[in-house]
Amino acid sequence: MMLSSSLSSMRSTKPKPAMMMSKKATMGLQQQRHRAGRIAATNHGKEVADASDPFDTHRFLPIKEHQVSRAMSRRYFDDLDVYAESDVVVVGAGSAGLTCAYELSKLPNLKVAMIEQNVAPGGGAWLGGQLMSAMVVRKPAHHFLNEIGVQYEDEGDYVVVPHAAMVTSALISKALGNGVKLFNATAVEDLVIREQESGKPRVAGVVTNWATVTLYGHETQSCMDPNVLESKVVVASTGHDGPLGASCVKRLRNLGLVENVPGMAALDMNAAEDAVVRTTSEVVDGLVVCGMEIAEVTGAPRMGPTFGAMFVSGQKAAYIAAKSLGREVDMKAKMTSVAMSTTGGDTPPAASAVNNTTAMPKMSKNQAEQPTH
Ligand code: AHZ
């Protein structure tokens, strides 16, 4: 009886707006805010005893709008000027391309540019598979996760990172932090190809355009000529074919520089990862192909949502690129997690062994199960 009457009284009561205040209270609050603002204005930068929260006294230093425009445009166009002659251009900032750029960024005095057609670098590596968060990485590629300081849950033969974004954000931050220049929202729409003295063709750069022009503009406007970045080596990591992707190898096929591009074979996780790493190579002089783009040329199977091969293929591409620039020994010495994979070591490298990286402890299963995001 009691229960039903209190239920009916609850039903008849209209829910009150959570923040409804009396007119008097509202006016009081306005006066308080006004007062805090006045005090803050006269005590700029000093602690104010009666401020109701720490943000009442917060003020940004002044800026002019033209300063913001020039801060961005000067640097962007300076970068275009500097990277018009690059040492390495990496095309596509997915997991393979980012890994390659990160490894190359360990070498001093090397100009590495990365071109990504999306605004957001990362390709498919913001998620594990089918919109699910966790990223599976087969050992021994976990050494690379140790190196870039990403925590994971150890499942024996493989590890699981709770969210793929942890890997991708770490890679972007480390590669760019070490000096790789990312031109995002920029698409590679062609390759520069020169004839060498031997008569053999060599890839010598990339032809770029704003991605909105390449992807949507050429259909409607035919007059937007591109820009060019020359490069001693180009690394193609544009992923497998689909509506987008496999851009560089498809262009090589159209130019008759590779005989055919059979496309990746059907999924076989075990075979795929080793095949992708094994076949990562300089397909045409000056053009190293890695990640899923190499499976398009070699017909290797796809692996689905396991990412170890993307990291190791990216590392191998960096090694091949460095070798062709005469920096093989330097590169080998900096590839600490590759050395661990081949010697079977299981201890994360010392933070000092690699530029800008911190070795991180592995997660316990319990830690991994905490809702961290
Ligand atoms: O936007 C593309 C993506 O970020 C970018 N890209 C493609 N064409 C481009 C162009 N100019 C500039 N013409 C271009 N950028 O290249 C990036 C490719 O990233 P991805 O994640 O698609 O490829 P990946 O090889 O680094 O990683 C593949 C991950 C896959 S797919 C897969 C399967 O389907 O079985 N399994 C794994 C692990």
PDB file of N, CA and C and ligand atoms in Angstrom, residues 90-98 114-126 128 135-136 183 185-190 207-209 211 214-215 236-240 244-248 264-265 267 272-273 276 290-294 301-310 313, ligand 1:
ATOM      1  N   VAL A  90      57.761   8.826 -47.375  1.00  0.00           N
ATOM      2  CA  VAL A  90      56.924   7.659 -47.057  1.00  0.00           C
ATOM      3  C   VAL A  90      55.506   8.013 -47.483  1.00  0.00           C
ATOM      4  N   VAL A  91      54.926   7.189 -48.354  1.00  0.00           N
ATOM      5  CA  VAL A  91      53.575   7.462 -48.847  1.00  0.00           C
ATOM      6  C   VAL A  91      52.582   6.606 -48.077  1.00  0.00           C
ATOM      7  N   GLY A  92      51.715   7.245 -47.287  1.00  0.00           N
ATOM      8  CA  GLY A  92      50.706   6.517 -46.510  1.00  0.00           C
ATOM      9  C   GLY A  92      51.148   6.349 -45.069  1.00  0.00           C
ATOM     10  N   ALA A  93      50.362   6.953 -44.161  1.00  0.00           N
ATOM     11  CA  ALA A  93      50.728   6.915 -42.734  1.00  0.00           C
ATOM     12  C   ALA A  93      49.857   5.939 -41.963  1.00  0.00           C
ATOM     13  N   GLY A  94      49.763   4.699 -42.469  1.00  0.00           N
ATOM     14  CA  GLY A  94      49.117   3.632 -41.686  1.00  0.00           C
ATOM     15  C   GLY A  94      50.155   3.013 -40.753  1.00  0.00           C
ATOM     16  N   SER A  95      49.836   1.835 -40.212  1.00  0.00           N
ATOM     17  CA  SER A  95      50.749   1.232 -39.223  1.00  0.00           C
ATOM     18  C   SER A  95      52.117   0.926 -39.834  1.00  0.00           C
ATOM     19  N   ALA A  96      52.163   0.478 -41.097  1.00  0.00           N
ATOM     20  CA  ALA A  96      53.457   0.164 -41.720  1.00  0.00           C
ATOM     21  C   ALA A  96      54.244   1.438 -42.017  1.00  0.00           C
ATOM     22  N   GLY A  97      53.590   2.432 -42.623  1.00  0.00           N
ATOM     23  CA  GLY A  97      54.275   3.682 -42.970  1.00  0.00           C
ATOM     24  C   GLY A  97      54.760   4.428 -41.745  1.00  0.00           C
ATOM     25  N   LEU A  98      53.924   4.486 -40.714  1.00  0.00           N
ATOM     26  CA  LEU A  98      54.327   5.186 -39.486  1.00  0.00           C
ATOM     27  C   LEU A  98      55.527   4.493 -38.836  1.00  0.00           C
ATOM     28  N   MET A 114      56.429  12.425 -44.775  1.00  0.00           N
ATOM     29  CA  MET A 114      55.382  11.405 -44.865  1.00  0.00           C
ATOM     30  C   MET A 114      54.145  12.079 -45.469  1.00  0.00           C
ATOM     31  N   ILE A 115      53.579  11.440 -46.496  1.00  0.00           N
ATOM     32  CA  ILE A 115      52.407  12.021 -47.170  1.00  0.00           C
ATOM     33  C   ILE A 115      51.197  11.150 -46.857  1.00  0.00           C
ATOM     34  N   GLU A 116      50.164  11.767 -46.341  1.00  0.00           N
ATOM     35  CA  GLU A 116      48.944  11.021 -45.982  1.00  0.00           C
ATOM     36  C   GLU A 116      47.734  11.756 -46.554  1.00  0.00           C
ATOM     37  N   GLN A 117      46.921  11.000 -47.273  1.00  0.00           N
ATOM     38  CA  GLN A 117      45.784  11.669 -47.920  1.00  0.00           C
ATOM     39  C   GLN A 117      44.665  12.025 -46.935  1.00  0.00           C
ATOM     40  N   ASN A 118      44.566  11.296 -45.855  1.00  0.00           N
ATOM     41  CA  ASN A 118      43.543  11.646 -44.857  1.00  0.00           C
ATOM     42  C   ASN A 118      44.033  12.792 -43.983  1.00  0.00           C
ATOM     43  N   VAL A 119      43.099  13.469 -43.344  1.00  0.00           N
ATOM     44  CA  VAL A 119      43.505  14.462 -42.346  1.00  0.00           C
ATOM     45  C   VAL A 119      44.167  13.731 -41.180  1.00  0.00           C
ATOM     46  N   ALA A 120      43.563  12.633 -40.756  1.00  0.00           N
ATOM     47  CA  ALA A 120      44.106  11.889 -39.609  1.00  0.00           C
ATOM     48  C   ALA A 120      45.070  10.819 -40.087  1.00  0.00           C
ATOM     49  N   PRO A 121      46.342  10.891 -39.669  1.00  0.00           N
ATOM     50  CA  PRO A 121      47.252   9.783 -39.970  1.00  0.00           C
ATOM     51  C   PRO A 121      46.843   8.563 -39.143  1.00  0.00           C
ATOM     52  N   GLY A 122      47.275   7.382 -39.567  1.00  0.00           N
ATOM     53  CA  GLY A 122      46.967   6.171 -38.773  1.00  0.00           C
ATOM     54  C   GLY A 122      46.349   5.050 -39.606  1.00  0.00           C
ATOM     55  N   GLY A 123      45.786   5.382 -40.777  1.00  0.00           N
ATOM     56  CA  GLY A 123      45.174   4.357 -41.621  1.00  0.00           C
ATOM     57  C   GLY A 123      44.166   3.541 -40.829  1.00  0.00           C
ATOM     58  N   GLY A 124      44.270   2.225 -40.942  1.00  0.00           N
ATOM     59  CA  GLY A 124      43.317   1.343 -40.266  1.00  0.00           C
ATOM     60  C   GLY A 124      43.700   1.012 -38.839  1.00  0.00           C
ATOM     61  N   ALA A 125      44.729   1.660 -38.319  1.00  0.00           N
ATOM     62  CA  ALA A 125      45.258   1.215 -37.019  1.00  0.00           C
ATOM     63  C   ALA A 125      44.681   1.979 -35.824  1.00  0.00           C
ATOM     64  N   TRP A 126      43.541   2.626 -36.025  1.00  0.00           N
ATOM     65  CA  TRP A 126      42.893   3.244 -34.852  1.00  0.00           C
ATOM     66  C   TRP A 126      42.021   2.237 -34.121  1.00  0.00           C
ATOM     67  N   GLY A 128      41.216  -2.338 -33.758  1.00  0.00           N
ATOM     68  CA  GLY A 128      41.770  -3.668 -34.023  1.00  0.00           C
ATOM     69  C   GLY A 128      41.152  -4.230 -35.288  1.00  0.00           C
ATOM     70  N   MET A 135      43.971  -4.406 -30.088  1.00  0.00           N
ATOM     71  CA  MET A 135      44.870  -4.732 -31.194  1.00  0.00           C
ATOM     72  C   MET A 135      45.701  -5.966 -30.826  1.00  0.00           C
ATOM     73  N   VAL A 136      45.652  -6.979 -31.685  1.00  0.00           N
ATOM     74  CA  VAL A 136      46.410  -8.209 -31.451  1.00  0.00           C
ATOM     75  C   VAL A 136      47.752  -8.112 -32.188  1.00  0.00           C
ATOM     76  N   PHE A 183      52.903  15.636 -44.146  1.00  0.00           N
ATOM     77  CA  PHE A 183      51.996  16.453 -44.951  1.00  0.00           C
ATOM     78  C   PHE A 183      50.691  15.674 -45.036  1.00  0.00           C
ATOM     79  N   ALA A 185      46.348  15.389 -45.360  1.00  0.00           N
ATOM     80  CA  ALA A 185      45.360  15.932 -46.298  1.00  0.00           C
ATOM     81  C   ALA A 185      45.996  16.179 -47.673  1.00  0.00           C
ATOM     82  N   THR A 186      47.047  15.426 -47.962  1.00  0.00           N
ATOM     83  CA  THR A 186      47.796  15.548 -49.218  1.00  0.00           C
ATOM     84  C   THR A 186      47.880  14.154 -49.834  1.00  0.00           C
ATOM     85  N   ALA A 187      47.572  14.043 -51.096  1.00  0.00           N
ATOM     86  CA  ALA A 187      47.594  12.727 -51.736  1.00  0.00           C
ATOM     87  C   ALA A 187      48.743  12.632 -52.729  1.00  0.00           C
ATOM     88  N   VAL A 188      49.293  11.432 -52.823  1.00  0.00           N
ATOM     89  CA  VAL A 188      50.262  11.161 -53.892  1.00  0.00           C
ATOM     90  C   VAL A 188      49.469  10.685 -55.086  1.00  0.00           C
ATOM     91  N   GLU A 189      49.545  11.449 -56.185  1.00  0.00           N
ATOM     92  CA  GLU A 189      48.767  11.014 -57.347  1.00  0.00           C
ATOM     93  C   GLU A 189      49.631  10.470 -58.471  1.00  0.00           C
ATOM     94  N   ASP A 190      50.949  10.553 -58.332  1.00  0.00           N
ATOM     95  CA  ASP A 190      51.815   9.954 -59.348  1.00  0.00           C
ATOM     96  C   ASP A 190      53.228   9.848 -58.785  1.00  0.00           C
ATOM     97  N   VAL A 207      54.440  12.868 -56.861  1.00  0.00           N
ATOM     98  CA  VAL A 207      53.634  13.977 -57.367  1.00  0.00           C
ATOM     99  C   VAL A 207      52.443  14.103 -56.423  1.00  0.00           C
ATOM    100  N   THR A 208      52.242  15.279 -55.867  1.00  0.00           N
ATOM    101  CA  THR A 208      51.222  15.413 -54.820  1.00  0.00           C
ATOM    102  C   THR A 208      50.169  16.461 -55.186  1.00  0.00           C
ATOM    103  N   ASN A 209      49.069  16.384 -54.469  1.00  0.00           N
ATOM    104  CA  ASN A 209      48.042  17.415 -54.592  1.00  0.00           C
ATOM    105  C   ASN A 209      47.251  17.445 -53.295  1.00  0.00           C
ATOM    106  N   ALA A 211      44.476  16.554 -51.014  1.00  0.00           N
ATOM    107  CA  ALA A 211      43.676  15.332 -51.158  1.00  0.00           C
ATOM    108  C   ALA A 211      42.275  15.629 -51.684  1.00  0.00           C
ATOM    109  N   THR A 214      42.697  15.659 -55.410  1.00  0.00           N
ATOM    110  CA  THR A 214      42.944  14.330 -55.992  1.00  0.00           C
ATOM    111  C   THR A 214      41.693  13.452 -55.905  1.00  0.00           C
ATOM    112  N   LEU A 215      41.075  13.452 -54.727  1.00  0.00           N
ATOM    113  CA  LEU A 215      39.998  12.489 -54.510  1.00  0.00           C
ATOM    114  C   LEU A 215      38.648  12.958 -55.045  1.00  0.00           C
ATOM    115  N   ALA A 236      56.528   3.036 -50.320  1.00  0.00           N
ATOM    116  CA  ALA A 236      55.085   2.955 -50.569  1.00  0.00           C
ATOM    117  C   ALA A 236      54.449   2.107 -49.471  1.00  0.00           C
ATOM    118  N   SER A 237      53.506   2.705 -48.749  1.00  0.00           N
ATOM    119  CA  SER A 237      52.807   1.966 -47.683  1.00  0.00           C
ATOM    120  C   SER A 237      51.354   2.407 -47.673  1.00  0.00           C
ATOM    121  N   THR A 238      50.717   2.314 -48.852  1.00  0.00           N
ATOM    122  CA  THR A 238      49.354   2.845 -48.982  1.00  0.00           C
ATOM    123  C   THR A 238      48.271   1.780 -48.750  1.00  0.00           C
ATOM    124  N   GLY A 239      48.666   0.622 -48.217  1.00  0.00           N
ATOM    125  CA  GLY A 239      47.665  -0.385 -47.852  1.00  0.00           C
ATOM    126  C   GLY A 239      47.201  -1.201 -49.043  1.00  0.00           C
ATOM    127  N   HIS A 240      46.234  -2.089 -48.773  1.00  0.00           N
ATOM    128  CA  HIS A 240      45.750  -2.935 -49.876  1.00  0.00           C
ATOM    129  C   HIS A 240      44.732  -2.176 -50.722  1.00  0.00           C
ATOM    130  N   LEU A 244      40.309   2.961 -52.099  1.00  0.00           N
ATOM    131  CA  LEU A 244      41.569   3.702 -52.075  1.00  0.00           C
ATOM    132  C   LEU A 244      42.671   2.670 -51.825  1.00  0.00           C
ATOM    133  N   GLY A 245      43.916   3.121 -51.853  1.00  0.00           N
ATOM    134  CA  GLY A 245      44.999   2.211 -51.469  1.00  0.00           C
ATOM    135  C   GLY A 245      45.720   1.590 -52.640  1.00  0.00           C
ATOM    136  N   ALA A 246      46.868   0.960 -52.328  1.00  0.00           N
ATOM    137  CA  ALA A 246      47.761   0.330 -53.312  1.00  0.00           C
ATOM    138  C   ALA A 246      48.119   1.313 -54.430  1.00  0.00           C
ATOM    139  N   SER A 247      48.138   2.597 -54.104  1.00  0.00           N
ATOM    140  CA  SER A 247      48.269   3.640 -55.134  1.00  0.00           C
ATOM    141  C   SER A 247      49.562   3.522 -55.924  1.00  0.00           C
ATOM    142  N   CYS A 248      50.682   3.294 -55.224  1.00  0.00           N
ATOM    143  CA  CYS A 248      51.976   3.319 -55.917  1.00  0.00           C
ATOM    144  C   CYS A 248      52.134   2.101 -56.814  1.00  0.00           C
ATOM    145  N   MET A 264      46.154  -9.046 -53.064  1.00  0.00           N
ATOM    146  CA  MET A 264      46.384  -9.939 -51.916  1.00  0.00           C
ATOM    147  C   MET A 264      45.511 -11.187 -52.051  1.00  0.00           C
ATOM    148  N   ALA A 265      46.027 -12.296 -51.508  1.00  0.00           N
ATOM    149  CA  ALA A 265      45.238 -13.531 -51.509  1.00  0.00           C
ATOM    150  C   ALA A 265      44.337 -13.562 -50.272  1.00  0.00           C
ATOM    151  N   LEU A 267      42.472 -14.624 -46.736  1.00  0.00           N
ATOM    152  CA  LEU A 267      43.068 -14.557 -45.391  1.00  0.00           C
ATOM    153  C   LEU A 267      43.671 -15.889 -44.926  1.00  0.00           C
ATOM    154  N   ALA A 272      50.325 -15.259 -43.785  1.00  0.00           N
ATOM    155  CA  ALA A 272      50.367 -13.872 -44.261  1.00  0.00           C
ATOM    156  C   ALA A 272      51.464 -13.041 -43.606  1.00  0.00           C
ATOM    157  N   GLU A 273      51.557 -13.116 -42.285  1.00  0.00           N
ATOM    158  CA  GLU A 273      52.455 -12.179 -41.606  1.00  0.00           C
ATOM    159  C   GLU A 273      53.911 -12.425 -42.009  1.00  0.00           C
ATOM    160  N   VAL A 276      54.425 -11.262 -45.709  1.00  0.00           N
ATOM    161  CA  VAL A 276      54.506  -9.800 -45.885  1.00  0.00           C
ATOM    162  C   VAL A 276      55.900  -9.303 -45.502  1.00  0.00           C
ATOM    163  N   CYS A 290      55.989  -1.715 -48.658  1.00  0.00           N
ATOM    164  CA  CYS A 290      55.809  -2.460 -47.397  1.00  0.00           C
ATOM    165  C   CYS A 290      54.340  -2.484 -46.984  1.00  0.00           C
ATOM    166  N   GLY A 291      54.085  -3.111 -45.838  1.00  0.00           N
ATOM    167  CA  GLY A 291      52.712  -3.223 -45.319  1.00  0.00           C
ATOM    168  C   GLY A 291      51.859  -4.031 -46.275  1.00  0.00           C
ATOM    169  N   MET A 292      50.564  -3.746 -46.296  1.00  0.00           N
ATOM    170  CA  MET A 292      49.667  -4.541 -47.148  1.00  0.00           C
ATOM    171  C   MET A 292      49.832  -4.218 -48.625  1.00  0.00           C
ATOM    172  N   GLU A 293      50.495  -3.110 -48.939  1.00  0.00           N
ATOM    173  CA  GLU A 293      50.700  -2.795 -50.360  1.00  0.00           C
ATOM    174  C   GLU A 293      51.594  -3.848 -51.008  1.00  0.00           C
ATOM    175  N   ILE A 294      52.530  -4.414 -50.259  1.00  0.00           N
ATOM    176  CA  ILE A 294      53.420  -5.419 -50.865  1.00  0.00           C
ATOM    177  C   ILE A 294      52.626  -6.698 -51.187  1.00  0.00           C
ATOM    178  N   PRO A 301      48.830 -13.682 -48.817  1.00  0.00           N
ATOM    179  CA  PRO A 301      47.493 -13.598 -48.202  1.00  0.00           C
ATOM    180  C   PRO A 301      47.369 -12.394 -47.277  1.00  0.00           C
ATOM    181  N   ARG A 302      46.155 -11.986 -47.012  1.00  0.00           N
ATOM    182  CA  ARG A 302      45.929 -10.968 -45.978  1.00  0.00           C
ATOM    183  C   ARG A 302      45.932 -11.651 -44.620  1.00  0.00           C
ATOM    184  N   MET A 303      46.168 -10.866 -43.573  1.00  0.00           N
ATOM    185  CA  MET A 303      46.224 -11.479 -42.236  1.00  0.00           C
ATOM    186  C   MET A 303      45.041 -11.099 -41.373  1.00  0.00           C
ATOM    187  N   GLY A 304      44.200 -10.168 -41.863  1.00  0.00           N
ATOM    188  CA  GLY A 304      43.125  -9.713 -40.985  1.00  0.00           C
ATOM    189  C   GLY A 304      43.712  -8.904 -39.838  1.00  0.00           C
ATOM    190  N   PRO A 305      43.008  -8.866 -38.690  1.00  0.00           N
ATOM    191  CA  PRO A 305      43.390  -7.910 -37.648  1.00  0.00           C
ATOM    192  C   PRO A 305      44.529  -8.347 -36.724  1.00  0.00           C
ATOM    193  N   THR A 306      45.658  -8.705 -37.290  1.00  0.00           N
ATOM    194  CA  THR A 306      46.869  -8.901 -36.464  1.00  0.00           C
ATOM    195  C   THR A 306      47.945  -8.007 -37.068  1.00  0.00           C
ATOM    196  N   PHE A 307      48.614  -7.234 -36.212  1.00  0.00           N
ATOM    197  CA  PHE A 307      49.392  -6.093 -36.717  1.00  0.00           C
ATOM    198  C   PHE A 307      50.907  -6.255 -36.670  1.00  0.00           C
ATOM    199  N   GLY A 308      51.407  -7.376 -36.124  1.00  0.00           N
ATOM    200  CA  GLY A 308      52.858  -7.533 -35.983  1.00  0.00           C
ATOM    201  C   GLY A 308      53.590  -7.340 -37.304  1.00  0.00           C
ATOM    202  N   ALA A 309      53.041  -7.912 -38.380  1.00  0.00           N
ATOM    203  CA  ALA A 309      53.721  -7.833 -39.682  1.00  0.00           C
ATOM    204  C   ALA A 309      53.785  -6.409 -40.203  1.00  0.00           C
ATOM    205  N   MET A 310      52.813  -5.578 -39.828  1.00  0.00           N
ATOM    206  CA  MET A 310      52.854  -4.179 -40.289  1.00  0.00           C
ATOM    207  C   MET A 310      54.044  -3.457 -39.659  1.00  0.00           C
ATOM    208  N   SER A 313      57.333  -5.153 -41.130  1.00  0.00           N
ATOM    209  CA  SER A 313      57.492  -4.790 -42.542  1.00  0.00           C
ATOM    210  C   SER A 313      57.923  -3.321 -42.655  1.00  0.00           C
TER     211      SER A 313
HETATM  212  O1  AHZ B   1      44.848   6.953 -46.342  1.00  0.00           O
HETATM  213  C1  AHZ B   1      45.674   5.824 -46.539  1.00  0.00           C
HETATM  214  C2  AHZ B   1      46.093   5.152 -45.220  1.00  0.00           C
HETATM  215  O2  AHZ B   1      46.208   6.081 -44.173  1.00  0.00           O
HETATM  216  C3  AHZ B   1      47.027   6.205 -47.112  1.00  0.00           C
HETATM  217  N1  AHZ B   1      47.024   6.372 -48.579  1.00  0.00           N
HETATM  218  C4  AHZ B   1      46.515   5.524 -49.521  1.00  0.00           C
HETATM  219  N2  AHZ B   1      46.716   6.013 -50.753  1.00  0.00           N
HETATM  220  C5  AHZ B   1      47.374   7.199 -50.609  1.00  0.00           C
HETATM  221  C6  AHZ B   1      47.859   8.177 -51.500  1.00  0.00           C
HETATM  222  N3  AHZ B   1      48.476   9.259 -50.997  1.00  0.00           N
HETATM  223  C7  AHZ B   1      48.635   9.425 -49.658  1.00  0.00           C
HETATM  224  N4  AHZ B   1      47.727   8.041 -52.823  1.00  0.00           N
HETATM  225  C8  AHZ B   1      47.567   7.421 -49.227  1.00  0.00           C
HETATM  226  N5  AHZ B   1      48.175   8.514 -48.754  1.00  0.00           N
HETATM  227  O3  AHZ B   1      47.851   5.087 -46.812  1.00  0.00           O
HETATM  228  C9  AHZ B   1      47.486   4.580 -45.529  1.00  0.00           C
HETATM  229  C10 AHZ B   1      47.505   3.055 -45.574  1.00  0.00           C
HETATM  230  O4  AHZ B   1      47.294   2.599 -44.286  1.00  0.00           O
HETATM  231  P1  AHZ B   1      46.609   1.173 -44.016  1.00  0.00           P
HETATM  232  O5  AHZ B   1      46.375   1.062 -42.561  1.00  0.00           O
HETATM  233  O6  AHZ B   1      45.438   0.997 -44.930  1.00  0.00           O
HETATM  234  O7  AHZ B   1      47.747   0.149 -44.546  1.00  0.00           O
HETATM  235  P2  AHZ B   1      48.930  -0.615 -43.796  1.00  0.00           P
HETATM  236  O8  AHZ B   1      49.547  -1.485 -44.821  1.00  0.00           O
HETATM  237  O9  AHZ B   1      49.788   0.317 -43.024  1.00  0.00           O
HETATM  238  O10 AHZ B   1      48.157  -1.495 -42.715  1.00  0.00           O
HETATM  239  C11 AHZ B   1      47.289  -2.488 -43.150  1.00  0.00           C
HETATM  240  C12 AHZ B   1      46.553  -3.044 -41.967  1.00  0.00           C
HETATM  241  C13 AHZ B   1      45.866  -4.325 -42.259  1.00  0.00           C
HETATM  242  S1  AHZ B   1      44.757  -4.499 -43.519  1.00  0.00           S
HETATM  243  C14 AHZ B   1      44.502  -6.129 -43.120  1.00  0.00           C
HETATM  244  C15 AHZ B   1      43.552  -6.980 -43.885  1.00  0.00           C
HETATM  245  O11 AHZ B   1      42.742  -6.391 -44.632  1.00  0.00           O
HETATM  246  O12 AHZ B   1      43.612  -8.220 -43.741  1.00  0.00           O
HETATM  247  N6  AHZ B   1      45.224  -6.506 -42.065  1.00  0.00           N
HETATM  248  C16 AHZ B   1      45.981  -5.504 -41.575  1.00  0.00           C
HETATM  249  C17 AHZ B   1      46.869  -5.691 -40.385  1.00  0.00           C
END
